[in-house]
GROMACS .gro file of C-alpha atoms in nm:
model
  221
    1UNK     CA    1   2.943   1.682  -3.543
    2UNK     CA    2   3.131   1.798  -3.853
    3UNK     CA    3   3.120   1.455  -4.017
    4UNK     CA    4   2.744   1.429  -3.970
    5UNK     CA    5   2.705   1.767  -4.140
    6UNK     CA    6   2.932   1.651  -4.423
    7UNK     CA    7   2.717   1.341  -4.469
    8UNK     CA    8   2.415   1.569  -4.502
    9UNK     CA    9   2.601   1.784  -4.756
   10UNK     CA   10   2.699   1.492  -4.978
   11UNK     CA   11   2.340   1.368  -4.986
   12UNK     CA   12   2.220   1.699  -5.135
   13UNK     CA   13   2.178   1.744  -5.510
   14UNK     CA   14   2.009   2.085  -5.551
   15UNK     CA   15   2.225   2.398  -5.547
   16UNK     CA   16   2.026   2.577  -5.275
   17UNK     CA   17   2.033   2.271  -5.049
   18UNK     CA   18   2.408   2.231  -5.107
   19UNK     CA   19   2.485   2.592  -5.020
   20UNK     CA   20   2.263   2.574  -4.711
   21UNK     CA   21   2.456   2.261  -4.606
   22UNK     CA   22   2.791   2.434  -4.668
   23UNK     CA   23   2.682   2.728  -4.452
   24UNK     CA   24   2.576   2.483  -4.181
   25UNK     CA   25   2.925   2.328  -4.185
   26UNK     CA   26   3.084   2.674  -4.168
   27UNK     CA   27   2.869   2.764  -3.868
   28UNK     CA   28   2.970   2.446  -3.686
   29UNK     CA   29   3.338   2.502  -3.762
   30UNK     CA   30   3.336   2.865  -3.642
   31UNK     CA   31   3.119   2.820  -3.333
   32UNK     CA   32   3.224   2.478  -3.209
   33UNK     CA   33   3.589   2.419  -3.303
   34UNK     CA   34   3.938   2.564  -3.279
   35UNK     CA   35   4.255   2.449  -3.454
   36UNK     CA   36   4.560   2.316  -3.271
   37UNK     CA   37   4.906   2.270  -3.423
   38UNK     CA   38   5.128   2.115  -3.155
   39UNK     CA   39   5.097   2.365  -2.869
   40UNK     CA   40   4.968   2.648  -3.086
   41UNK     CA   41   4.596   2.724  -3.085
   42UNK     CA   42   4.418   2.908  -3.367
   43UNK     CA   43   4.066   3.042  -3.310
   44UNK     CA   44   3.886   3.077  -3.641
   45UNK     CA   45   3.709   3.409  -3.702
   46UNK     CA   46   3.640   3.408  -4.077
   47UNK     CA   47   3.647   3.128  -4.333
   48UNK     CA   48   3.538   3.056  -4.691
   49UNK     CA   49   3.383   2.725  -4.797
   50UNK     CA   50   3.487   2.540  -5.116
   51UNK     CA   51   3.316   2.229  -5.251
   52UNK     CA   52   3.327   2.042  -5.582
   53UNK     CA   53   3.121   1.735  -5.661
   54UNK     CA   54   3.124   1.624  -6.024
   55UNK     CA   55   2.766   1.495  -6.006
   56UNK     CA   56   2.592   1.800  -5.860
   57UNK     CA   57   2.806   2.102  -5.764
   58UNK     CA   58   3.094   2.211  -5.988
   59UNK     CA   59   3.236   2.509  -5.800
   60UNK     CA   60   3.452   2.701  -6.049
   61UNK     CA   61   3.626   2.887  -5.764
   62UNK     CA   62   3.791   2.580  -5.610
   63UNK     CA   63   4.152   2.481  -5.685
   64UNK     CA   64   4.059   2.113  -5.723
   65UNK     CA   65   4.391   2.015  -5.571
   66UNK     CA   66   4.435   1.652  -5.469
   67UNK     CA   67   4.512   1.798  -5.126
   68UNK     CA   68   4.147   1.902  -5.102
   69UNK     CA   69   4.014   1.552  -5.163
   70UNK     CA   70   4.010   1.255  -4.923
   71UNK     CA   71   4.232   1.430  -4.669
   72UNK     CA   72   4.000   1.501  -4.377
   73UNK     CA   73   4.172   1.710  -4.111
   74UNK     CA   74   4.478   1.785  -4.325
   75UNK     CA   75   4.619   2.122  -4.432
   76UNK     CA   76   4.642   2.239  -4.791
   77UNK     CA   77   4.899   2.521  -4.821
   78UNK     CA   78   4.885   2.734  -5.136
   79UNK     CA   79   5.001   3.081  -5.254
   80UNK     CA   80   4.682   3.249  -5.129
   81UNK     CA   81   4.698   3.109  -4.774
   82UNK     CA   82   4.591   2.768  -4.647
   83UNK     CA   83   4.280   2.549  -4.638
   84UNK     CA   84   4.164   2.291  -4.387
   85UNK     CA   85   4.039   1.987  -4.577
   86UNK     CA   86   3.716   1.813  -4.479
   87UNK     CA   87   3.675   1.558  -4.756
   88UNK     CA   88   3.687   1.193  -4.650
   89UNK     CA   89   3.623   1.052  -4.999
   90UNK     CA   90   3.766   1.055  -5.350
   91UNK     CA   91   3.421   1.153  -5.477
   92UNK     CA   92   3.441   1.523  -5.391
   93UNK     CA   93   3.666   1.812  -5.288
   94UNK     CA   94   3.578   2.000  -4.967
   95UNK     CA   95   3.782   2.251  -4.770
   96UNK     CA   96   3.767   2.591  -4.605
   97UNK     CA   97   4.010   2.878  -4.648
   98UNK     CA   98   4.111   3.050  -4.322
   99UNK     CA   99   4.068   3.425  -4.379
  100UNK     CA  100   4.085   3.565  -4.022
  101UNK     CA  101   4.187   3.414  -3.688
  102UNK     CA  102   4.331   3.469  -3.343
  103UNK     CA  103   4.671   3.303  -3.357
  104UNK     CA  104   4.831   3.184  -3.035
  105UNK     CA  105   4.772   3.350  -2.699
  106UNK     CA  106   4.627   3.682  -2.816
  107UNK     CA  107   4.296   3.861  -2.849
  108UNK     CA  108   4.417   4.035  -3.166
  109UNK     CA  109   4.247   3.918  -3.485
  110UNK     CA  110   4.483   3.864  -3.777
  111UNK     CA  111   4.297   3.934  -4.101
  112UNK     CA  112   4.378   3.812  -4.451
  113UNK     CA  113   4.459   3.450  -4.542
  114UNK     CA  114   4.829   3.510  -4.614
  115UNK     CA  115   4.868   3.715  -4.294
  116UNK     CA  116   4.712   3.432  -4.090
  117UNK     CA  117   4.940   3.175  -4.252
  118UNK     CA  118   5.250   3.384  -4.180
  119UNK     CA  119   5.143   3.458  -3.820
  120UNK     CA  120   5.116   3.084  -3.756
  121UNK     CA  121   5.454   3.017  -3.918
  122UNK     CA  122   5.618   3.284  -3.699
  123UNK     CA  123   5.520   3.076  -3.395
  124UNK     CA  124   5.729   2.789  -3.531
  125UNK     CA  125   5.446   2.587  -3.687
  126UNK     CA  126   5.515   2.399  -4.011
  127UNK     CA  127   5.168   2.386  -4.163
  128UNK     CA  128   5.265   2.116  -4.410
  129UNK     CA  129   5.419   1.884  -4.150
  130UNK     CA  130   5.287   1.954  -3.800
  131UNK     CA  131   4.987   1.757  -3.679
  132UNK     CA  132   4.655   1.942  -3.696
  133UNK     CA  133   4.380   1.877  -3.444
  134UNK     CA  134   4.024   2.003  -3.470
  135UNK     CA  135   3.934   2.063  -3.106
  136UNK     CA  136   3.567   2.078  -3.005
  137UNK     CA  137   3.487   2.378  -2.783
  138UNK     CA  138   3.179   2.476  -2.577
  139UNK     CA  139   2.921   2.678  -2.768
  140UNK     CA  140   2.906   3.047  -2.672
  141UNK     CA  141   2.535   3.141  -2.672
  142UNK     CA  142   2.623   3.502  -2.763
  143UNK     CA  143   2.806   3.404  -3.084
  144UNK     CA  144   2.643   3.451  -3.424
  145UNK     CA  145   2.773   3.354  -3.768
  146UNK     CA  146   2.702   3.578  -4.066
  147UNK     CA  147   2.751   3.506  -4.436
  148UNK     CA  148   2.866   3.696  -4.742
  149UNK     CA  149   3.004   3.628  -5.087
  150UNK     CA  150   3.361   3.503  -5.116
  151UNK     CA  151   3.644   3.744  -5.198
  152UNK     CA  152   3.904   3.766  -5.474
  153UNK     CA  153   3.778   3.475  -5.682
  154UNK     CA  154   3.908   3.601  -6.018
  155UNK     CA  155   3.749   3.644  -6.360
  156UNK     CA  156   3.712   3.276  -6.450
  157UNK     CA  157   3.443   3.208  -6.188
  158UNK     CA  158   3.085   3.173  -6.317
  159UNK     CA  159   2.825   3.423  -6.184
  160UNK     CA  160   2.647   3.162  -5.969
  161UNK     CA  161   2.970   3.073  -5.787
  162UNK     CA  162   3.072   3.437  -5.756
  163UNK     CA  163   2.735   3.515  -5.594
  164UNK     CA  164   2.739   3.215  -5.357
  165UNK     CA  165   2.731   3.334  -4.995
  166UNK     CA  166   2.994   3.094  -4.865
  167UNK     CA  167   3.215   3.334  -4.669
  168UNK     CA  168   3.138   3.315  -4.296
  169UNK     CA  169   3.244   3.534  -4.004
  170UNK     CA  170   3.183   3.546  -3.630
  171UNK     CA  171   2.999   3.815  -3.441
  172UNK     CA  172   2.966   3.831  -3.062
  173UNK     CA  173   2.691   4.028  -2.887
  174UNK     CA  174   2.625   4.236  -3.197
  175UNK     CA  175   2.990   4.309  -3.283
  176UNK     CA  176   3.169   4.159  -3.581
  177UNK     CA  177   3.512   4.022  -3.487
  178UNK     CA  178   3.678   4.081  -3.824
  179UNK     CA  179   3.856   4.420  -3.830
  180UNK     CA  180   3.712   4.537  -4.165
  181UNK     CA  181   3.474   4.444  -4.444
  182UNK     CA  182   3.179   4.370  -4.216
  183UNK     CA  183   2.942   4.601  -4.408
  184UNK     CA  184   2.943   4.336  -4.680
  185UNK     CA  185   2.815   4.079  -4.431
  186UNK     CA  186   2.524   4.302  -4.332
  187UNK     CA  187   2.432   4.368  -4.695
  188UNK     CA  188   2.457   4.000  -4.792
  189UNK     CA  189   2.257   3.884  -4.490
  190UNK     CA  190   1.973   4.119  -4.582
  191UNK     CA  191   1.974   3.972  -4.931
  192UNK     CA  192   2.016   3.610  -4.818
  193UNK     CA  193   1.731   3.635  -4.566
  194UNK     CA  194   1.510   3.814  -4.821
  195UNK     CA  195   1.443   4.105  -4.585
  196UNK     CA  196   1.221   4.374  -4.735
  197UNK     CA  197   1.066   4.575  -4.452
  198UNK     CA  198   1.235   4.875  -4.292
  199UNK     CA  199   1.205   4.766  -3.928
  200UNK     CA  200   1.356   4.421  -3.987
  201UNK     CA  201   1.626   4.554  -4.222
  202UNK     CA  202   1.733   4.824  -3.977
  203UNK     CA  203   1.734   4.579  -3.684
  204UNK     CA  204   1.945   4.320  -3.867
  205UNK     CA  205   2.185   4.587  -3.991
  206UNK     CA  206   2.229   4.720  -3.635
  207UNK     CA  207   2.279   4.365  -3.504
  208UNK     CA  208   2.566   4.300  -3.745
  209UNK     CA  209   2.746   4.636  -3.775
  210UNK     CA  210   2.590   4.854  -3.506
  211UNK     CA  211   2.417   5.086  -3.753
  212UNK     CA  212   2.246   5.106  -4.090
  213UNK     CA  213   2.441   4.950  -4.374
  214UNK     CA  214   2.494   5.164  -4.684
  215UNK     CA  215   2.232   5.084  -4.946
  216UNK     CA  216   1.992   4.931  -4.696
  217UNK     CA  217   1.699   5.127  -4.843
  218UNK     CA  218   1.697   4.908  -5.152
  219UNK     CA  219   1.556   4.632  -4.931
  220UNK     CA  220   1.249   4.837  -4.836
  221UNK     CA  221   0.923   4.781  -5.022
   0.00000   0.00000   0.00000
């Protein structure tokens, strides 16, 4: 399922199509897969997508590490956390940063990429050596995936990449699973979906955060 979506991504050449394809991959990853390191399971709750293709999409936010290229299903550990690599070619870099997750046998969501990395390490996992498996899971019909701009990209990122809505987080039955920052997802979804009428804006805001997001009136005509 993921590889088919990656094939679709790498066939795209226009920025909008590419970002739609990246969001599609993120939705598949969050809804349909969990990570497994040995006996330790990690349920993904929030991720950020990173993609660089010299011919059509030069993401200035990506590290462009060789560990993000042609290493499908491998882990790239770095000072800001860790990525799961999805590239199966030397032609492009593709990975997702794990921002929030349930680590091990717990319902508690660990938030922040460094916190997630350290929570996994405390369970005895060596992210750079232990085998990673991407395990397909049944789709929960009550799960939704929402998108926002990525966080903490730094000053060197161009405006288009800074504005790209490539951060993705799970919501279940109208409740976001990340412990904080979900107002941003409501705001970005209103913008991404080009919502401009009060009834639709209020309904979408309630769906994501349970109430009206601050600044929602700017979306009204």
